[in-house]
């Protein structure tokens, strides 16, 4: 079965550079979430999109922006990179709707992540 | 106080025994609760979800929810070495899935 695809798997950047992370959700999933996970830390919610519109925003720095495109893939753009931005960035997708009292849109399927290292 | 609290562990359990993982949450309005398993360097994987008070069983896993105590737990029966991982508790707060720091579980062969 198709999974959430993220690219690149690894990215090395220097301070003050920019980075773009890409996420391709599972087919027919229309909601995308971005999480940042530092070493030994819990995944921190950054931002989410539903039907190509931003649906929620978490602890995302102003230096970061994201969007969801017409084919539902999403990109996270990170500018003026700082050492503290080094982390694993996960994208997750979910399927909308409600089925027999359950809420599929809450069940997140994660991609393999992008390991960003800022030197 | 973090919204979702877990003991970071590590929790060491002998193979074949029951592993018990606990989680508390602060927002009484939370309605949905999840357990994700994360192997080192890998992405989280959903293994259980629960919405109602009581127990929910799926194979060797049982999730328990007590909304009055704001407490969620995960029991793993007949623990296997492959169960060694970090287990993340998560809750839905205003349509944001909020994670705890996770509990590292180590199954001793």
PDB file of C-alpha atoms in Angstrom:
ATOM      1  CA  UNK A   1       0.000   0.000   0.000  1.00  0.00           C
ATOM      2  CA  UNK A   2       1.135   3.529  -0.736  1.00  0.00           C
ATOM      3  CA  UNK A   3       2.534   5.468   2.178  1.00  0.00           C
ATOM      4  CA  UNK A   4       3.377   9.073   2.913  1.00  0.00           C
ATOM      5  CA  UNK A   5       6.477  10.035   0.968  1.00  0.00           C
ATOM      6  CA  UNK A   6       8.883  12.681   2.142  1.00  0.00           C
ATOM      7  CA  UNK A   7      11.894  14.087   0.395  1.00  0.00           C
ATOM      8  CA  UNK A   8      14.702  14.449   0.854  1.00  0.00           C
ATOM      9  CA  UNK A   9      15.522  11.875   3.536  1.00  0.00           C
ATOM     10  CA  UNK A  10      18.546  13.830   4.691  1.00  0.00           C
ATOM     11  CA  UNK A  11      19.468  17.463   4.235  1.00  0.00           C
ATOM     12  CA  UNK A  12      22.546  19.321   5.373  1.00  0.00           C
ATOM     13  CA  UNK A  13      22.487  23.095   5.344  1.00  0.00           C
ATOM     14  CA  UNK A  14      24.509  25.920   6.801  1.00  0.00           C
ATOM     15  CA  UNK A  15      23.235  28.671   9.068  1.00  0.00           C
ATOM     16  CA  UNK A  16      21.188  31.338   7.305  1.00  0.00           C
ATOM     17  CA  UNK A  17      20.522  29.100   4.305  1.00  0.00           C
ATOM     18  CA  UNK A  18      17.072  28.020   3.181  1.00  0.00           C
ATOM     19  CA  UNK A  19      15.573  24.552   2.905  1.00  0.00           C
ATOM     20  CA  UNK A  20      12.478  23.094   1.295  1.00  0.00           C
ATOM     21  CA  UNK A  21      10.978  19.841   2.494  1.00  0.00           C
ATOM     22  CA  UNK A  22       8.386  18.001   0.455  1.00  0.00           C
ATOM     23  CA  UNK A  23       5.581  15.685   1.444  1.00  0.00           C
ATOM     24  CA  UNK A  24       3.324  13.520  -0.720  1.00  0.00           C
ATOM     25  CA  UNK A  25       0.354  12.213   1.278  1.00  0.00           C
ATOM     26  CA  UNK A  26      -1.327   8.857   0.850  1.00  0.00           C
ATOM     27  CA  UNK A  27      -3.687   8.979  -2.166  1.00  0.00           C
ATOM     28  CA  UNK A  28      -7.154  10.330  -1.207  1.00  0.00           C
ATOM     29  CA  UNK A  29      -5.815  11.760   2.036  1.00  0.00           C
ATOM     30  CA  UNK A  30      -6.539  15.469   1.943  1.00  0.00           C
ATOM     31  CA  UNK A  31      -5.111  16.572   5.284  1.00  0.00           C
ATOM     32  CA  UNK A  32      -1.407  17.074   5.854  1.00  0.00           C
ATOM     33  CA  UNK A  33       0.378  17.786   9.119  1.00  0.00           C
ATOM     34  CA  UNK A  34       3.974  18.837   9.745  1.00  0.00           C
ATOM     35  CA  UNK A  35       5.797  17.928  12.946  1.00  0.00           C
ATOM     36  CA  UNK A  36       9.303  18.715  14.192  1.00  0.00           C
ATOM     37  CA  UNK A  37      11.044  16.227  16.465  1.00  0.00           C
ATOM     38  CA  UNK A  38      14.319  17.081  18.151  1.00  0.00           C
ATOM     39  CA  UNK A  39      16.589  14.334  19.566  1.00  0.00           C
ATOM     40  CA  UNK A  40      14.844  12.642  22.495  1.00  0.00           C
ATOM     41  CA  UNK A  41      11.884  14.985  22.151  1.00  0.00           C
ATOM     42  CA  UNK A  42       8.233  14.500  21.342  1.00  0.00           C
ATOM     43  CA  UNK A  43       6.947  15.485  17.908  1.00  0.00           C
ATOM     44  CA  UNK A  44       5.971  19.162  18.008  1.00  0.00           C
ATOM     45  CA  UNK A  45       3.042  20.192  15.821  1.00  0.00           C
ATOM     46  CA  UNK A  46       3.998  22.908  13.332  1.00  0.00           C
ATOM     47  CA  UNK A  47       1.142  23.366  10.885  1.00  0.00           C
ATOM     48  CA  UNK A  48      -1.635  21.510   9.103  1.00  0.00           C
ATOM     49  CA  UNK A  49      -3.584  21.826   5.875  1.00  0.00           C
ATOM     50  CA  UNK A  50      -7.005  20.582   4.865  1.00  0.00           C
ATOM     51  CA  UNK A  51      -8.134  20.743   1.256  1.00  0.00           C
ATOM     52  CA  UNK A  52      -5.225  23.035   0.365  1.00  0.00           C
ATOM     53  CA  UNK A  53      -6.071  25.565   3.056  1.00  0.00           C
ATOM     54  CA  UNK A  54      -4.150  26.053   6.277  1.00  0.00           C
ATOM     55  CA  UNK A  55      -6.292  24.500   8.985  1.00  0.00           C
ATOM     56  CA  UNK A  56      -4.201  24.965  12.081  1.00  0.00           C
ATOM     57  CA  UNK A  57      -0.929  26.390  13.259  1.00  0.00           C
ATOM     58  CA  UNK A  58       1.270  25.315  16.108  1.00  0.00           C
ATOM     59  CA  UNK A  59       4.740  26.314  17.195  1.00  0.00           C
ATOM     60  CA  UNK A  60       5.984  27.197  13.730  1.00  0.00           C
ATOM     61  CA  UNK A  61       8.564  30.006  13.575  1.00  0.00           C
ATOM     62  CA  UNK A  62       7.840  32.988  11.355  1.00  0.00           C
ATOM     63  CA  UNK A  63      10.906  31.969   9.317  1.00  0.00           C
ATOM     64  CA  UNK A  64       9.016  28.880   8.205  1.00  0.00           C
ATOM     65  CA  UNK A  65       6.140  28.763   5.767  1.00  0.00           C
ATOM     66  CA  UNK A  66       4.209  25.951   4.210  1.00  0.00           C
ATOM     67  CA  UNK A  67       1.537  25.302   1.650  1.00  0.00           C
ATOM     68  CA  UNK A  68      -0.500  22.501   0.173  1.00  0.00           C
ATOM     69  CA  UNK A  69      -0.816  22.309  -3.584  1.00  0.00           C
ATOM     70  CA  UNK A  70      -3.641  21.252  -5.898  1.00  0.00           C
ATOM     71  CA  UNK A  71      -2.326  17.662  -6.000  1.00  0.00           C
ATOM     72  CA  UNK A  72      -2.384  17.675  -2.152  1.00  0.00           C
ATOM     73  CA  UNK A  73       1.361  17.498  -1.763  1.00  0.00           C
ATOM     74  CA  UNK A  74       2.820  19.944   0.714  1.00  0.00           C
ATOM     75  CA  UNK A  75       6.069  21.835   1.058  1.00  0.00           C
ATOM     76  CA  UNK A  76       7.656  23.267   4.175  1.00  0.00           C
ATOM     77  CA  UNK A  77       9.937  26.199   3.431  1.00  0.00           C
ATOM     78  CA  UNK A  78      12.493  27.139   6.036  1.00  0.00           C
ATOM     79  CA  UNK A  79      14.569  30.301   5.754  1.00  0.00           C
ATOM     80  CA  UNK A  80      17.404  31.850   7.768  1.00  0.00           C
ATOM     81  CA  UNK A  81      18.177  28.435   9.201  1.00  0.00           C
ATOM     82  CA  UNK A  82      19.485  28.274  12.743  1.00  0.00           C
ATOM     83  CA  UNK A  83      21.420  25.535  14.522  1.00  0.00           C
ATOM     84  CA  UNK A  84      18.334  24.837  16.630  1.00  0.00           C
ATOM     85  CA  UNK A  85      16.357  23.916  13.524  1.00  0.00           C
ATOM     86  CA  UNK A  86      18.313  20.667  13.289  1.00  0.00           C
ATOM     87  CA  UNK A  87      15.704  17.983  13.811  1.00  0.00           C
ATOM     88  CA  UNK A  88      13.678  15.257  12.198  1.00  0.00           C
ATOM     89  CA  UNK A  89      10.741  16.739  10.297  1.00  0.00           C
ATOM     90  CA  UNK A  90       7.767  14.478   9.830  1.00  0.00           C
ATOM     91  CA  UNK A  91       4.844  14.885   7.559  1.00  0.00           C
ATOM     92  CA  UNK A  92       1.656  12.974   8.276  1.00  0.00           C
ATOM     93  CA  UNK A  93      -1.582  12.637   6.376  1.00  0.00           C
ATOM     94  CA  UNK A  94      -5.076  11.566   7.273  1.00  0.00           C
ATOM     95  CA  UNK A  95      -8.341  10.706   5.584  1.00  0.00           C
ATOM     96  CA  UNK A  96     -11.358  12.869   6.233  1.00  0.00           C
ATOM     97  CA  UNK A  97     -14.762  11.941   7.464  1.00  0.00           C
ATOM     98  CA  UNK A  98     -16.367   9.993  10.214  1.00  0.00           C
ATOM     99  CA  UNK A  99     -17.235   6.331  10.098  1.00  0.00           C
ATOM    100  CA  UNK A 100     -19.415   4.580  12.677  1.00  0.00           C
ATOM    101  CA  UNK A 101     -18.446   6.915  15.507  1.00  0.00           C
ATOM    102  CA  UNK A 102     -14.771   6.839  14.693  1.00  0.00           C
ATOM    103  CA  UNK A 103     -12.869   9.764  13.270  1.00  0.00           C
ATOM    104  CA  UNK A 104     -10.412   8.693  10.578  1.00  0.00           C
ATOM    105  CA  UNK A 105      -9.124  12.231  10.170  1.00  0.00           C
ATOM    106  CA  UNK A 106      -7.509  11.947  13.585  1.00  0.00           C
ATOM    107  CA  UNK A 107      -5.480   8.887  12.633  1.00  0.00           C
ATOM    108  CA  UNK A 108      -2.176  10.096  11.344  1.00  0.00           C
ATOM    109  CA  UNK A 109      -0.005   8.178   8.944  1.00  0.00           C
ATOM    110  CA  UNK A 110       3.547   9.416   9.096  1.00  0.00           C
ATOM    111  CA  UNK A 111       6.189   9.614   6.425  1.00  0.00           C
ATOM    112  CA  UNK A 112       9.745   8.456   7.080  1.00  0.00           C
ATOM    113  CA  UNK A 113      10.821  11.991   7.882  1.00  0.00           C
ATOM    114  CA  UNK A 114      13.507  14.364   6.701  1.00  0.00           C
ATOM    115  CA  UNK A 115      16.581  14.647   8.898  1.00  0.00           C
ATOM    116  CA  UNK A 116      17.720  18.260   8.702  1.00  0.00           C
ATOM    117  CA  UNK A 117      21.161  19.117   9.975  1.00  0.00           C
ATOM    118  CA  UNK A 118      22.143  22.778  10.195  1.00  0.00           C
ATOM    119  CA  UNK A 119      25.883  23.338  10.522  1.00  0.00           C
TER     120      UNK A 119
ATOM    121  CA  UNK B   1       2.442  21.391  33.023  1.00  0.00           C
ATOM    122  CA  UNK B   2       2.714  19.675  29.680  1.00  0.00           C
ATOM    123  CA  UNK B   3      -0.538  18.778  28.039  1.00  0.00           C
ATOM    124  CA  UNK B   4       0.399  15.127  27.761  1.00  0.00           C
ATOM    125  CA  UNK B   5       2.641  13.621  30.410  1.00  0.00           C
ATOM    126  CA  UNK B   6       4.478  10.335  30.231  1.00  0.00           C
ATOM    127  CA  UNK B   7       7.272   8.787  32.236  1.00  0.00           C
ATOM    128  CA  UNK B   8      10.259   8.828  29.893  1.00  0.00           C
ATOM    129  CA  UNK B   9      11.593   5.541  31.200  1.00  0.00           C
ATOM    130  CA  UNK B  10      13.341   3.418  30.210  1.00  0.00           C
ATOM    131  CA  UNK B  11      10.884   0.797  31.317  1.00  0.00           C
ATOM    132  CA  UNK B  12      12.488  -2.643  31.340  1.00  0.00           C
ATOM    133  CA  UNK B  13      10.191  -5.656  31.142  1.00  0.00           C
ATOM    134  CA  UNK B  14      11.163  -9.343  30.818  1.00  0.00           C
ATOM    135  CA  UNK B  15      10.150 -11.101  27.630  1.00  0.00           C
ATOM    136  CA  UNK B  16       6.736 -12.690  27.984  1.00  0.00           C
ATOM    137  CA  UNK B  17       5.614 -10.354  30.771  1.00  0.00           C
ATOM    138  CA  UNK B  18       3.044  -7.563  30.604  1.00  0.00           C
ATOM    139  CA  UNK B  19       4.327  -4.068  29.860  1.00  0.00           C
ATOM    140  CA  UNK B  20       2.232  -1.238  31.293  1.00  0.00           C
ATOM    141  CA  UNK B  21       2.620   2.267  29.907  1.00  0.00           C
ATOM    142  CA  UNK B  22       0.853   5.248  31.423  1.00  0.00           C
ATOM    143  CA  UNK B  23      -0.143   8.704  30.267  1.00  0.00           C
ATOM    144  CA  UNK B  24      -2.006  11.635  31.781  1.00  0.00           C
ATOM    145  CA  UNK B  25      -3.452  14.624  29.960  1.00  0.00           C
ATOM    146  CA  UNK B  26      -4.474  18.063  31.135  1.00  0.00           C
ATOM    147  CA  UNK B  27      -7.334  19.097  28.850  1.00  0.00           C
ATOM    148  CA  UNK B  28     -10.561  17.646  30.168  1.00  0.00           C
ATOM    149  CA  UNK B  29     -12.204  18.368  26.830  1.00  0.00           C
ATOM    150  CA  UNK B  30     -10.002  15.888  24.948  1.00  0.00           C
ATOM    151  CA  UNK B  31     -12.104  13.203  23.326  1.00  0.00           C
ATOM    152  CA  UNK B  32      -9.704  11.043  21.372  1.00  0.00           C
ATOM    153  CA  UNK B  33      -6.607   9.257  22.563  1.00  0.00           C
ATOM    154  CA  UNK B  34      -3.897   7.447  20.677  1.00  0.00           C
ATOM    155  CA  UNK B  35      -0.841   5.320  21.196  1.00  0.00           C
ATOM    156  CA  UNK B  36       1.955   5.485  18.639  1.00  0.00           C
ATOM    157  CA  UNK B  37       5.031   3.272  18.546  1.00  0.00           C
ATOM    158  CA  UNK B  38       8.288   4.790  17.352  1.00  0.00           C
ATOM    159  CA  UNK B  39      11.447   2.832  16.704  1.00  0.00           C
ATOM    160  CA  UNK B  40      14.688   4.771  16.963  1.00  0.00           C
ATOM    161  CA  UNK B  41      15.171   7.029  13.946  1.00  0.00           C
ATOM    162  CA  UNK B  42      11.859   5.947  12.436  1.00  0.00           C
ATOM    163  CA  UNK B  43       8.472   7.581  12.151  1.00  0.00           C
ATOM    164  CA  UNK B  44       5.648   7.097  14.661  1.00  0.00           C
ATOM    165  CA  UNK B  45       3.151   4.367  13.828  1.00  0.00           C
ATOM    166  CA  UNK B  46      -0.391   4.319  15.175  1.00  0.00           C
ATOM    167  CA  UNK B  47      -1.073   1.135  17.128  1.00  0.00           C
ATOM    168  CA  UNK B  48      -4.159   1.908  19.214  1.00  0.00           C
ATOM    169  CA  UNK B  49      -6.849   4.539  19.580  1.00  0.00           C
ATOM    170  CA  UNK B  50      -9.630   4.851  22.133  1.00  0.00           C
ATOM    171  CA  UNK B  51     -12.558   7.207  22.546  1.00  0.00           C
ATOM    172  CA  UNK B  52     -14.668   5.737  25.366  1.00  0.00           C
ATOM    173  CA  UNK B  53     -13.996   5.007  29.002  1.00  0.00           C
ATOM    174  CA  UNK B  54     -12.940   1.452  29.655  1.00  0.00           C
ATOM    175  CA  UNK B  55     -10.771  -1.046  27.864  1.00  0.00           C
ATOM    176  CA  UNK B  56     -10.162  -1.666  24.191  1.00  0.00           C
ATOM    177  CA  UNK B  57      -8.291  -4.762  23.122  1.00  0.00           C
ATOM    178  CA  UNK B  58      -6.492  -5.448  19.841  1.00  0.00           C
ATOM    179  CA  UNK B  59      -4.337  -8.532  19.784  1.00  0.00           C
ATOM    180  CA  UNK B  60      -1.661  -8.262  22.463  1.00  0.00           C
ATOM    181  CA  UNK B  61      -2.466  -4.585  23.047  1.00  0.00           C
ATOM    182  CA  UNK B  62      -5.073  -3.172  25.425  1.00  0.00           C
ATOM    183  CA  UNK B  63      -5.759   0.530  25.749  1.00  0.00           C
ATOM    184  CA  UNK B  64      -7.464   1.771  28.897  1.00  0.00           C
ATOM    185  CA  UNK B  65      -9.127   5.152  29.299  1.00  0.00           C
ATOM    186  CA  UNK B  66     -10.369   6.863  32.433  1.00  0.00           C
ATOM    187  CA  UNK B  67     -11.642  10.323  31.555  1.00  0.00           C
ATOM    188  CA  UNK B  68     -12.493  11.194  35.161  1.00  0.00           C
ATOM    189  CA  UNK B  69      -8.861  10.688  36.129  1.00  0.00           C
ATOM    190  CA  UNK B  70      -7.588  11.993  32.761  1.00  0.00           C
ATOM    191  CA  UNK B  71      -5.547   8.871  32.400  1.00  0.00           C
ATOM    192  CA  UNK B  72      -4.759   6.609  29.448  1.00  0.00           C
ATOM    193  CA  UNK B  73      -2.720   3.445  29.567  1.00  0.00           C
ATOM    194  CA  UNK B  74      -1.418   0.816  27.185  1.00  0.00           C
ATOM    195  CA  UNK B  75      -0.862  -2.791  28.187  1.00  0.00           C
ATOM    196  CA  UNK B  76       1.255  -5.077  26.051  1.00  0.00           C
ATOM    197  CA  UNK B  77       0.795  -8.753  26.854  1.00  0.00           C
ATOM    198  CA  UNK B  78       3.400 -11.427  26.134  1.00  0.00           C
ATOM    199  CA  UNK B  79       6.043  -8.768  25.488  1.00  0.00           C
ATOM    200  CA  UNK B  80       8.460  -9.511  22.675  1.00  0.00           C
ATOM    201  CA  UNK B  81      11.922  -8.049  21.989  1.00  0.00           C
ATOM    202  CA  UNK B  82      10.402  -6.443  18.888  1.00  0.00           C
ATOM    203  CA  UNK B  83       8.175  -4.382  21.191  1.00  0.00           C
ATOM    204  CA  UNK B  84      11.267  -2.463  22.341  1.00  0.00           C
ATOM    205  CA  UNK B  85      10.565   1.076  21.171  1.00  0.00           C
ATOM    206  CA  UNK B  86       9.361   4.449  22.361  1.00  0.00           C
ATOM    207  CA  UNK B  87       5.606   4.637  22.898  1.00  0.00           C
ATOM    208  CA  UNK B  88       4.033   8.034  22.358  1.00  0.00           C
ATOM    209  CA  UNK B  89       0.717   8.917  23.913  1.00  0.00           C
ATOM    210  CA  UNK B  90      -1.288  11.478  21.921  1.00  0.00           C
ATOM    211  CA  UNK B  91      -4.546  13.345  22.390  1.00  0.00           C
ATOM    212  CA  UNK B  92      -6.711  15.380  20.075  1.00  0.00           C
ATOM    213  CA  UNK B  93      -6.964  18.933  21.374  1.00  0.00           C
ATOM    214  CA  UNK B  94      -9.019  21.206  19.146  1.00  0.00           C
ATOM    215  CA  UNK B  95      -8.202  19.051  16.129  1.00  0.00           C
ATOM    216  CA  UNK B  96      -4.461  19.178  16.833  1.00  0.00           C
ATOM    217  CA  UNK B  97      -2.843  15.887  17.715  1.00  0.00           C
ATOM    218  CA  UNK B  98      -0.604  16.641  20.699  1.00  0.00           C
ATOM    219  CA  UNK B  99       2.076  14.136  21.660  1.00  0.00           C
ATOM    220  CA  UNK B 100       3.698  13.279  24.939  1.00  0.00           C
ATOM    221  CA  UNK B 101       7.468  12.827  25.167  1.00  0.00           C
ATOM    222  CA  UNK B 102       7.107   9.080  25.002  1.00  0.00           C
ATOM    223  CA  UNK B 103       8.154   6.182  27.194  1.00  0.00           C
ATOM    224  CA  UNK B 104      11.115   4.080  26.153  1.00  0.00           C
ATOM    225  CA  UNK B 105      10.293   0.415  26.567  1.00  0.00           C
ATOM    226  CA  UNK B 106      13.023  -2.202  26.675  1.00  0.00           C
ATOM    227  CA  UNK B 107      12.035  -5.860  26.556  1.00  0.00           C
ATOM    228  CA  UNK B 108      14.690  -8.027  28.153  1.00  0.00           C
ATOM    229  CA  UNK B 109      15.290 -11.328  26.297  1.00  0.00           C
TER     230      UNK B 109
END
